[in-house]
mmCIF file of C-alpha atoms in Angstrom:
data_model
loop_
_atom_site.group_PDB
_atom_site.id
_atom_site.type_symbol
_atom_site.label_atom_id
_atom_site.label_comp_id
_atom_site.label_asym_id
_atom_site.label_seq_id
_atom_site.Cartn_x
_atom_site.Cartn_y
_atom_site.Cartn_z
ATOM 1 C CA MET A 1 4.663 -10.982 -38.527
ATOM 2 C CA ARG A 2 2.175 -8.497 -37.087
ATOM 3 C CA GLY A 3 3.338 -4.989 -36.278
ATOM 4 C CA VAL A 4 2.124 -1.433 -35.643
ATOM 5 C CA VAL A 5 2.366 1.114 -38.436
ATOM 6 C CA MET A 6 1.384 4.784 -38.190
ATOM 7 C CA TYR A 7 0.108 5.820 -41.603
ATOM 8 C CA THR A 8 -0.256 9.455 -40.609
ATOM 9 C CA ALA A 9 -1.202 11.478 -37.538
ATOM 10 C CA GLY A 10 -3.979 9.699 -35.642
ATOM 11 C CA ASP A 11 -4.045 6.745 -38.049
ATOM 12 C CA VAL A 12 -2.494 3.710 -36.347
ATOM 13 C CA ARG A 13 -2.895 0.229 -37.813
ATOM 14 C CA VAL A 14 -1.705 -3.268 -37.014
ATOM 15 C CA GLU A 15 -0.772 -5.134 -40.155
ATOM 16 C CA GLU A 16 1.528 -7.734 -41.636
ATOM 17 C CA ARG A 17 5.172 -6.667 -41.796
ATOM 18 C CA GLU A 18 8.158 -8.515 -43.166
ATOM 19 C CA ASP A 19 9.839 -10.872 -40.702
ATOM 20 C CA PRO A 20 13.238 -9.543 -39.571
ATOM 21 C CA LYS A 21 16.386 -11.385 -40.622
ATOM 22 C CA ILE A 22 20.046 -11.260 -39.646
ATOM 23 C CA ILE A 23 21.747 -8.709 -41.888
ATOM 24 C CA ASP A 24 25.019 -7.966 -40.089
ATOM 25 C CA PRO A 25 27.047 -10.431 -38.007
ATOM 26 C CA THR A 26 26.460 -8.247 -34.931
ATOM 27 C CA ASP A 27 22.650 -8.568 -35.202
ATOM 28 C CA ALA A 28 20.209 -10.565 -33.125
ATOM 29 C CA VAL A 29 16.570 -11.349 -33.868
ATOM 30 C CA ILE A 30 14.279 -11.511 -30.859
ATOM 31 C CA ARG A 31 10.709 -12.673 -30.457
ATOM 32 C CA LEU A 32 9.046 -10.059 -28.321
ATOM 33 C CA THR A 33 7.238 -11.071 -25.163
ATOM 34 C CA ALA A 34 5.869 -7.604 -24.412
ATOM 35 C CA THR A 35 6.114 -4.069 -25.741
ATOM 36 C CA CYS A 36 4.354 -0.803 -24.983
ATOM 37 C CA ILE A 37 3.354 2.671 -26.100
ATOM 38 C CA CYS A 38 5.563 5.575 -25.049
ATOM 39 C CA GLY A 39 4.570 9.171 -24.438
ATOM 40 C CA SER A 40 6.991 10.134 -27.210
ATOM 41 C CA ASP A 41 4.927 8.005 -29.621
ATOM 42 C CA LEU A 42 2.215 10.628 -29.202
ATOM 43 C CA TRP A 43 4.306 13.286 -30.964
ATOM 44 C CA PRO A 44 3.712 11.782 -34.433
ATOM 45 C CA TYR A 45 0.222 10.658 -33.376
ATOM 46 C CA ARG A 46 -0.630 14.325 -32.719
ATOM 47 C CA GLY A 47 1.085 15.537 -35.876
ATOM 48 C CA ILE A 48 3.989 17.262 -34.125
ATOM 49 C CA GLU A 49 6.438 14.851 -35.770
ATOM 50 C CA PRO A 50 5.862 13.668 -39.351
ATOM 51 C CA ALA A 51 4.501 10.156 -39.840
ATOM 52 C CA ASP A 52 4.190 8.396 -43.169
ATOM 53 C CA HIS A 53 3.746 4.636 -42.803
ATOM 54 C CA GLN A 54 6.162 4.763 -39.855
ATOM 55 C CA VAL A 55 6.828 1.532 -37.953
ATOM 56 C CA MET A 56 6.306 2.167 -34.254
ATOM 57 C CA GLY A 57 7.760 1.145 -30.921
ATOM 58 C CA HIS A 58 11.104 1.279 -29.147
ATOM 59 C CA GLU A 59 10.570 -0.495 -25.803
ATOM 60 C CA TYR A 60 10.944 -4.252 -25.762
ATOM 61 C CA VAL A 61 11.699 -7.481 -23.951
ATOM 62 C CA GLY A 62 11.784 -10.933 -25.446
ATOM 63 C CA VAL A 63 13.626 -14.127 -26.248
ATOM 64 C CA VAL A 64 16.598 -14.335 -28.600
ATOM 65 C CA GLU A 65 15.713 -16.469 -31.640
ATOM 66 C CA GLU A 66 18.784 -16.000 -33.819
ATOM 67 C CA ILE A 67 22.193 -14.347 -33.546
ATOM 68 C CA GLY A 68 24.840 -13.211 -35.997
ATOM 69 C CA ALA A 69 28.242 -14.861 -36.156
ATOM 70 C CA GLN A 70 29.954 -12.155 -34.082
ATOM 71 C CA VAL A 71 27.435 -11.997 -31.212
ATOM 72 C CA LYS A 72 29.025 -13.264 -27.990
ATOM 73 C CA ASN A 73 27.181 -11.740 -25.026
ATOM 74 C CA VAL A 74 23.721 -13.197 -25.641
ATOM 75 C CA LYS A 75 22.682 -16.584 -26.979
ATOM 76 C CA VAL A 76 19.609 -18.159 -28.507
ATOM 77 C CA GLY A 77 17.012 -18.740 -25.798
ATOM 78 C CA ASP A 78 18.126 -15.869 -23.548
ATOM 79 C CA PHE A 79 15.451 -13.535 -22.225
ATOM 80 C CA VAL A 80 16.724 -10.034 -22.938
ATOM 81 C CA VAL A 81 15.988 -6.373 -22.311
ATOM 82 C CA GLY A 82 17.284 -3.734 -24.686
ATOM 83 C CA SER A 83 17.770 0.003 -24.610
ATOM 84 C CA PHE A 84 15.696 2.228 -26.884
ATOM 85 C CA VAL A 85 18.958 3.384 -28.516
ATOM 86 C CA ILE A 86 21.301 0.979 -30.300
ATOM 87 C CA SER A 87 24.903 1.157 -29.055
ATOM 88 C CA ASP A 88 28.064 -0.887 -29.391
ATOM 89 C CA ASN A 89 28.888 -0.159 -25.707
ATOM 90 C CA THR A 90 32.597 -0.099 -26.593
ATOM 91 C CA CYS A 91 33.307 3.286 -28.228
ATOM 92 C CA GLU A 92 34.801 6.116 -26.181
ATOM 93 C CA ILE A 93 31.446 7.823 -25.733
ATOM 94 C CA CYS A 94 29.783 4.603 -24.579
ATOM 95 C CA GLN A 95 32.624 3.950 -22.166
ATOM 96 C CA SER A 96 32.067 7.397 -20.672
ATOM 97 C CA GLY A 97 28.473 6.404 -19.925
ATOM 98 C CA PHE A 98 26.609 8.081 -22.771
ATOM 99 C CA GLN A 99 25.569 5.113 -24.903
ATOM 100 C CA SER A 100 22.688 7.118 -26.358
ATOM 101 C CA LYS A 101 25.357 9.121 -28.208
ATOM 102 C CA CYS A 102 27.315 6.066 -29.387
ATOM 103 C CA VAL A 103 29.164 6.473 -32.687
ATOM 104 C CA HIS A 104 26.798 3.777 -33.996
ATOM 105 C CA ALA A 105 23.685 5.142 -32.269
ATOM 106 C CA GLU A 106 20.383 4.357 -33.938
ATOM 107 C CA PHE A 107 16.954 4.872 -32.436
ATOM 108 C CA VAL A 108 15.032 1.640 -32.073
ATOM 109 C CA ALA A 109 11.936 3.586 -33.151
ATOM 110 C CA GLN A 110 13.284 3.206 -36.690
ATOM 111 C CA ILE A 111 13.154 -0.578 -36.212
ATOM 112 C CA GLY A 112 9.699 -0.658 -34.652
ATOM 113 C CA THR A 113 9.299 -2.972 -31.671
ATOM 114 C CA GLN A 114 5.519 -2.786 -31.412
ATOM 115 C CA ALA A 115 5.653 -6.042 -33.291
ATOM 116 C CA GLU A 116 6.030 -9.777 -32.848
ATOM 117 C CA LYS A 117 9.752 -9.789 -33.701
ATOM 118 C CA ALA A 118 12.615 -7.317 -34.100
ATOM 119 C CA ARG A 119 16.146 -7.251 -35.453
ATOM 120 C CA ILE A 120 18.497 -5.563 -32.982
ATOM 121 C CA PRO A 121 21.816 -4.316 -34.405
ATOM 122 C CA TYR A 122 24.917 -4.364 -32.189
ATOM 123 C CA ALA A 123 23.219 -6.936 -30.003
ATOM 124 C CA ASP A 124 26.229 -7.351 -27.714
ATOM 125 C CA GLY A 125 26.158 -3.671 -26.830
ATOM 126 C CA THR A 126 22.412 -3.103 -26.781
ATOM 127 C CA LEU A 127 20.870 -6.193 -25.183
ATOM 128 C CA VAL A 128 21.218 -7.394 -21.604
ATOM 129 C CA ALA A 129 20.207 -10.920 -20.658
ATOM 130 C CA THR A 130 18.225 -11.450 -17.461
ATOM 131 C CA PRO A 131 19.545 -13.932 -14.866
ATOM 132 C CA GLY A 132 17.076 -16.536 -16.149
ATOM 133 C CA GLN A 133 13.582 -16.850 -17.576
ATOM 134 C CA PRO A 134 11.451 -14.364 -15.633
ATOM 135 C CA ASP A 135 8.218 -15.075 -13.849
ATOM 136 C CA PRO A 136 5.323 -13.605 -15.864
ATOM 137 C CA ASP A 137 4.575 -10.978 -13.226
ATOM 138 C CA LEU A 138 8.090 -9.525 -13.615
ATOM 139 C CA ILE A 139 7.764 -8.882 -17.340
ATOM 140 C CA PRO A 140 6.039 -5.457 -17.049
ATOM 141 C CA SER A 141 8.760 -4.222 -14.704
ATOM 142 C CA LEU A 142 11.531 -5.570 -16.931
ATOM 143 C CA LEU A 143 9.868 -3.854 -19.888
ATOM 144 C CA ALA A 144 9.857 -0.564 -17.967
ATOM 145 C CA THR A 145 13.643 -0.705 -17.639
ATOM 146 C CA SER A 146 13.956 -0.520 -21.447
ATOM 147 C CA ASP A 147 13.006 3.158 -21.504
ATOM 148 C CA VAL A 148 10.786 4.845 -18.926
ATOM 149 C CA LEU A 149 12.589 3.586 -15.835
ATOM 150 C CA GLY A 150 16.011 4.010 -17.436
ATOM 151 C CA THR A 151 15.047 7.501 -18.586
ATOM 152 C CA GLY A 152 13.627 8.469 -15.201
ATOM 153 C CA TRP A 153 16.744 7.097 -13.548
ATOM 154 C CA PHE A 154 19.018 9.120 -15.834
ATOM 155 C CA ALA A 155 16.957 12.237 -15.092
ATOM 156 C CA ALA A 156 17.397 11.704 -11.357
ATOM 157 C CA VAL A 157 21.135 11.080 -11.758
ATOM 158 C CA ALA A 158 21.483 14.133 -14.010
ATOM 159 C CA ALA A 159 19.704 16.211 -11.376
ATOM 160 C CA GLN A 160 22.029 14.722 -8.741
ATOM 161 C CA ALA A 161 19.171 13.462 -6.597
ATOM 162 C CA GLY A 162 20.511 11.921 -3.423
ATOM 163 C CA PRO A 163 20.673 11.994 0.371
ATOM 164 C CA GLY A 164 19.748 15.310 1.927
ATOM 165 C CA LYS A 165 18.323 16.623 -1.350
ATOM 166 C CA THR A 166 14.896 18.001 -2.155
ATOM 167 C CA VAL A 167 13.831 16.845 -5.612
ATOM 168 C CA ALA A 168 11.032 18.406 -7.653
ATOM 169 C CA VAL A 169 9.614 16.424 -10.570
ATOM 170 C CA VAL A 170 7.834 18.357 -13.317
ATOM 171 C CA GLY A 171 5.583 15.911 -15.158
ATOM 172 C CA ASP A 172 3.396 13.079 -13.875
ATOM 173 C CA GLY A 173 3.523 10.821 -16.915
ATOM 174 C CA ALA A 174 5.312 7.473 -16.859
ATOM 175 C CA VAL A 175 8.806 9.000 -17.006
ATOM 176 C CA GLY A 176 8.048 11.501 -14.254
ATOM 177 C CA LEU A 177 6.699 8.723 -12.051
ATOM 178 C CA MET A 178 9.795 6.628 -12.712
ATOM 179 C CA ALA A 179 11.966 9.627 -11.844
ATOM 180 C CA ILE A 180 10.210 9.736 -8.482
ATOM 181 C CA LEU A 181 11.006 6.054 -7.968
ATOM 182 C CA ALA A 182 14.630 6.728 -8.924
ATOM 183 C CA ALA A 183 14.965 9.736 -6.630
ATOM 184 C CA LYS A 184 13.614 7.660 -3.761
ATOM 185 C CA GLU A 185 16.043 4.811 -4.460
ATOM 186 C CA LEU A 186 18.926 7.273 -4.714
ATOM 187 C CA GLY A 187 18.118 8.468 -1.210
ATOM 188 C CA ALA A 188 16.408 11.828 -1.730
ATOM 189 C CA GLU A 189 15.084 13.299 1.510
ATOM 190 C CA ARG A 190 12.062 15.040 0.006
ATOM 191 C CA ILE A 191 10.358 14.510 -3.363
ATOM 192 C CA ILE A 192 7.842 17.011 -4.707
ATOM 193 C CA ALA A 193 5.614 15.721 -7.501
ATOM 194 C CA MET A 194 3.913 18.300 -9.696
ATOM 195 C CA SER A 195 0.602 16.701 -10.659
ATOM 196 C CA ARG A 196 -3.050 17.589 -11.087
ATOM 197 C CA HIS A 197 -4.335 14.041 -11.650
ATOM 198 C CA LYS A 198 -5.559 12.154 -8.571
ATOM 199 C CA ASP A 199 -4.690 8.684 -9.888
ATOM 200 C CA ARG A 200 -1.180 9.774 -10.810
ATOM 201 C CA GLN A 201 -0.777 11.539 -7.484
ATOM 202 C CA GLU A 202 -1.541 8.235 -5.752
ATOM 203 C CA LEU A 203 1.055 6.458 -7.867
ATOM 204 C CA ALA A 204 3.551 9.250 -7.211
ATOM 205 C CA ARG A 205 3.120 8.748 -3.474
ATOM 206 C CA PHE A 206 3.472 4.970 -3.948
ATOM 207 C CA TYR A 207 6.827 5.564 -5.625
ATOM 208 C CA GLY A 208 8.061 7.947 -2.954
ATOM 209 C CA ALA A 209 6.646 11.456 -3.389
ATOM 210 C CA THR A 210 6.369 13.313 -0.099
ATOM 211 C CA ASP A 211 4.570 16.413 -1.431
ATOM 212 C CA ILE A 212 2.157 17.146 -4.273
ATOM 213 C CA VAL A 213 2.019 20.518 -6.035
ATOM 214 C CA GLU A 214 -0.877 21.165 -8.399
ATOM 215 C CA GLU A 215 0.023 24.727 -9.394
ATOM 216 C CA ARG A 216 1.632 25.465 -12.745
ATOM 217 C CA GLY A 217 3.842 28.164 -14.233
ATOM 218 C CA GLU A 218 4.831 31.026 -11.968
ATOM 219 C CA GLU A 219 2.426 29.785 -9.302
ATOM 220 C CA GLY A 220 4.105 26.391 -9.416
ATOM 221 C CA ILE A 221 7.546 27.967 -9.040
ATOM 222 C CA ALA A 222 6.306 30.043 -6.112
ATOM 223 C CA LYS A 223 4.899 26.940 -4.414
ATOM 224 C CA ILE A 224 8.180 25.041 -4.783
ATOM 225 C CA LYS A 225 10.059 27.981 -3.278
ATOM 226 C CA GLU A 226 7.533 28.210 -0.453
ATOM 227 C CA LEU A 227 8.158 24.544 0.347
ATOM 228 C CA THR A 228 11.941 25.011 0.259
ATOM 229 C CA GLY A 229 12.430 28.085 2.425
ATOM 230 C CA GLY A 230 12.443 30.397 -0.580
ATOM 231 C CA LEU A 231 15.458 28.702 -2.191
ATOM 232 C CA GLY A 232 14.026 26.247 -4.710
ATOM 233 C CA ALA A 233 14.772 22.529 -5.014
ATOM 234 C CA HIS A 234 18.306 21.135 -5.048
ATOM 235 C CA SER A 235 17.357 18.808 -7.907
ATOM 236 C CA VAL A 236 14.666 19.343 -10.534
ATOM 237 C CA ILE A 237 13.570 16.850 -13.165
ATOM 238 C CA GLU A 238 11.784 18.017 -16.320
ATOM 239 C CA ALA A 239 9.857 15.113 -17.854
ATOM 240 C CA VAL A 240 7.347 16.820 -20.153
ATOM 241 C CA GLY A 241 9.084 18.785 -22.885
ATOM 242 C CA THR A 242 6.771 21.799 -23.188
ATOM 243 C CA GLN A 243 7.745 25.452 -22.908
ATOM 244 C CA GLU A 244 5.823 25.934 -19.677
ATOM 245 C CA ALA A 245 7.253 22.800 -18.078
ATOM 246 C CA PHE A 246 10.842 23.635 -19.011
ATOM 247 C CA MET A 247 10.660 27.218 -17.756
ATOM 248 C CA GLN A 248 8.924 26.029 -14.604
ATOM 249 C CA ALA A 249 11.750 23.548 -14.052
ATOM 250 C CA ILE A 250 14.413 26.235 -14.450
ATOM 251 C CA GLY A 251 12.554 28.550 -12.090
ATOM 252 C CA ALA A 252 12.117 25.831 -9.457
ATOM 253 C CA THR A 253 15.860 25.016 -9.328
ATOM 254 C CA ARG A 254 17.816 26.802 -6.626
ATOM 255 C CA GLY A 255 20.992 28.681 -7.459
ATOM 256 C CA GLY A 256 23.772 26.130 -7.925
ATOM 257 C CA GLY A 257 21.196 23.331 -8.178
ATOM 258 C CA HIS A 258 20.891 20.693 -10.868
ATOM 259 C CA LEU A 259 18.258 20.328 -13.599
ATOM 260 C CA GLY A 260 17.898 16.999 -15.392
ATOM 261 C CA TYR A 261 15.746 17.252 -18.503
ATOM 262 C CA VAL A 262 14.420 14.257 -20.423
ATOM 263 C CA GLY A 263 11.161 15.530 -21.883
ATOM 264 C CA VAL A 264 11.364 15.599 -25.697
ATOM 265 C CA ASN A 265 11.343 19.385 -25.988
ATOM 266 C CA TYR A 266 9.894 20.356 -29.347
ATOM 267 C CA ASP A 267 9.504 24.112 -29.739
ATOM 268 C CA VAL A 268 11.026 24.916 -26.360
ATOM 269 C CA HIS A 269 12.908 28.200 -26.458
ATOM 270 C CA VAL A 270 14.911 29.150 -23.382
ATOM 271 C CA PRO A 271 15.831 32.842 -23.202
ATOM 272 C CA GLY A 272 19.591 32.887 -22.780
ATOM 273 C CA ILE A 273 19.482 35.666 -20.228
ATOM 274 C CA GLU A 274 17.134 33.653 -17.973
ATOM 275 C CA LEU A 275 19.365 30.603 -18.139
ATOM 276 C CA PHE A 276 22.420 32.792 -17.508
ATOM 277 C CA PHE A 277 21.028 34.370 -14.379
ATOM 278 C CA ALA A 278 19.513 31.113 -13.114
ATOM 279 C CA GLY A 279 23.017 29.934 -12.223
ATOM 280 C CA ILE A 280 22.202 26.234 -12.391
ATOM 281 C CA HIS A 281 23.700 23.016 -13.763
ATOM 282 C CA THR A 282 21.810 21.366 -16.634
ATOM 283 C CA LEU A 283 22.126 17.900 -18.165
ATOM 284 C CA GLY A 284 19.683 15.938 -20.272
ATOM 285 C CA GLY A 285 18.712 14.541 -23.632
ATOM 286 C CA PRO A 286 18.060 10.967 -24.770
ATOM 287 C CA ALA A 287 18.840 8.797 -21.757
ATOM 288 C CA PRO A 288 21.817 6.426 -21.884
ATOM 289 C CA VAL A 289 19.584 3.628 -20.619
ATOM 290 C CA ARG A 290 22.206 0.971 -21.421
ATOM 291 C CA ARG A 291 24.420 2.416 -18.659
ATOM 292 C CA PHE A 292 21.811 1.568 -16.047
ATOM 293 C CA LEU A 293 20.224 -1.606 -17.456
ATOM 294 C CA PRO A 294 22.266 -4.248 -15.591
ATOM 295 C CA ASP A 295 21.588 -2.687 -12.190
ATOM 296 C CA LEU A 296 17.938 -1.917 -12.921
ATOM 297 C CA ILE A 297 17.289 -5.437 -14.196
ATOM 298 C CA GLN A 298 18.832 -6.893 -11.043
ATOM 299 C CA MET A 299 16.722 -4.641 -8.822
ATOM 300 C CA VAL A 300 13.594 -5.793 -10.622
ATOM 301 C CA TRP A 301 14.742 -9.418 -10.518
ATOM 302 C CA ASP A 302 15.284 -9.159 -6.761
ATOM 303 C CA ARG A 303 11.834 -7.516 -6.427
ATOM 304 C CA LYS A 304 13.293 -4.433 -4.782
ATOM 305 C CA ILE A 305 11.335 -2.115 -7.090
ATOM 306 C CA ASN A 306 8.063 -2.414 -8.989
ATOM 307 C CA PRO A 307 8.196 -0.054 -11.982
ATOM 308 C CA GLY A 308 5.661 -2.225 -13.816
ATOM 309 C CA LYS A 309 2.899 -0.654 -11.738
ATOM 310 C CA VAL A 310 3.146 2.338 -14.087
ATOM 311 C CA PHE A 311 1.268 0.320 -16.746
ATOM 312 C CA ASP A 312 -2.402 0.970 -16.094
ATOM 313 C CA LEU A 313 -3.847 -0.500 -19.292
ATOM 314 C CA THR A 314 -2.920 -3.810 -20.938
ATOM 315 C CA LEU A 315 -4.077 -4.683 -24.447
ATOM 316 C CA PRO A 316 -3.143 -7.280 -27.047
ATOM 317 C CA LEU A 317 -0.973 -5.976 -29.886
ATOM 318 C CA ASP A 318 -3.896 -6.016 -32.328
ATOM 319 C CA ARG A 319 -5.665 -3.409 -30.181
ATOM 320 C CA ALA A 320 -2.741 -0.972 -30.230
ATOM 321 C CA PRO A 321 -4.852 1.791 -31.864
ATOM 322 C CA GLU A 322 -7.063 1.786 -28.741
ATOM 323 C CA GLY A 323 -3.950 2.161 -26.616
ATOM 324 C CA TYR A 324 -2.786 5.214 -28.567
ATOM 325 C CA LYS A 325 -6.209 6.787 -28.189
ATOM 326 C CA ALA A 326 -6.273 6.107 -24.445
ATOM 327 C CA MET A 327 -2.867 7.704 -23.887
ATOM 328 C CA ASP A 328 -3.695 10.649 -26.130
ATOM 329 C CA GLU A 329 -6.882 11.275 -24.163
ATOM 330 C CA ARG A 330 -5.077 10.747 -20.829
ATOM 331 C CA THR A 331 -7.336 7.900 -19.807
ATOM 332 C CA ALA A 332 -4.203 5.764 -19.511
ATOM 333 C CA THR A 333 -0.749 6.686 -18.204
ATOM 334 C CA LYS A 334 1.100 3.939 -20.079
ATOM 335 C CA VAL A 335 -0.181 1.044 -22.184
ATOM 336 C CA LEU A 336 1.407 -2.395 -22.226
ATOM 337 C CA LEU A 337 0.923 -4.482 -25.372
ATOM 338 C CA THR A 338 0.945 -8.263 -25.030
ATOM 339 C CA LEU A 339 2.029 -10.720 -27.690
#
């Protein structure tokens, strides 16, 4: 089969990879219908994470081709969506809603779903079948639920976005935009998007942003406080992962407020004394997307939400290197790869 391999930073190739096979009785093999490039894929592309012939991709939808003897929840022919973290969905941690920390957790990035096929361990816990075979125009939105929408939704839940709340979203990439969508669906009264890019500002407003703040750092914090009567936002979502973004998010959260952080925060160092005196609630990390998948899939299926609009460039799998370049150069927000 064809699949994406990152040889080293900046060197992405599409080449022949071995076809996946059932190894454990809890496995399923799926033929992918669509996959995509994630902002976190840019960490190795930029040399921040090591890459040495690394298979790539962790977002996926497709059709089940084969199942192991113990798989009961999905069957051959089902159209499925899977989380970017493998989980059995039965252990105590999964049952508490944190499937991304399952005792059997494994990142799908190690499997590599920017490919024609993929073997998914613990298929019963990881995959969710759609109500039927989706119309083609629903596939981008279903794909978004696999990571960016699920991650944005977790960020909004972690920040306790809801009725009567003002929500500030730091980051206007795909996850930040999905967090805006989530905050809107959860009933937030006011949603402040921090963005300097006109096209992303338009998409932010489409998804529910009521205010746009272009300032950064201390100026950004001051602007949020100005918009909130000097108090800061009730709920702040950090969807970038840089030092400036994280400190801006802390500073924009009002005393007693909630910060949900989902940006992969390499080299972020939070001074303990600043966090101590901030007096805020914090929750974040790899999103337990599996917790939200059934509801998100149904919302997409019923056409209540359109997260697929976040994909602004579509390329065939063989042109994946162009997609990486476009996202690295910020000429694309999120790239969908067709198969």
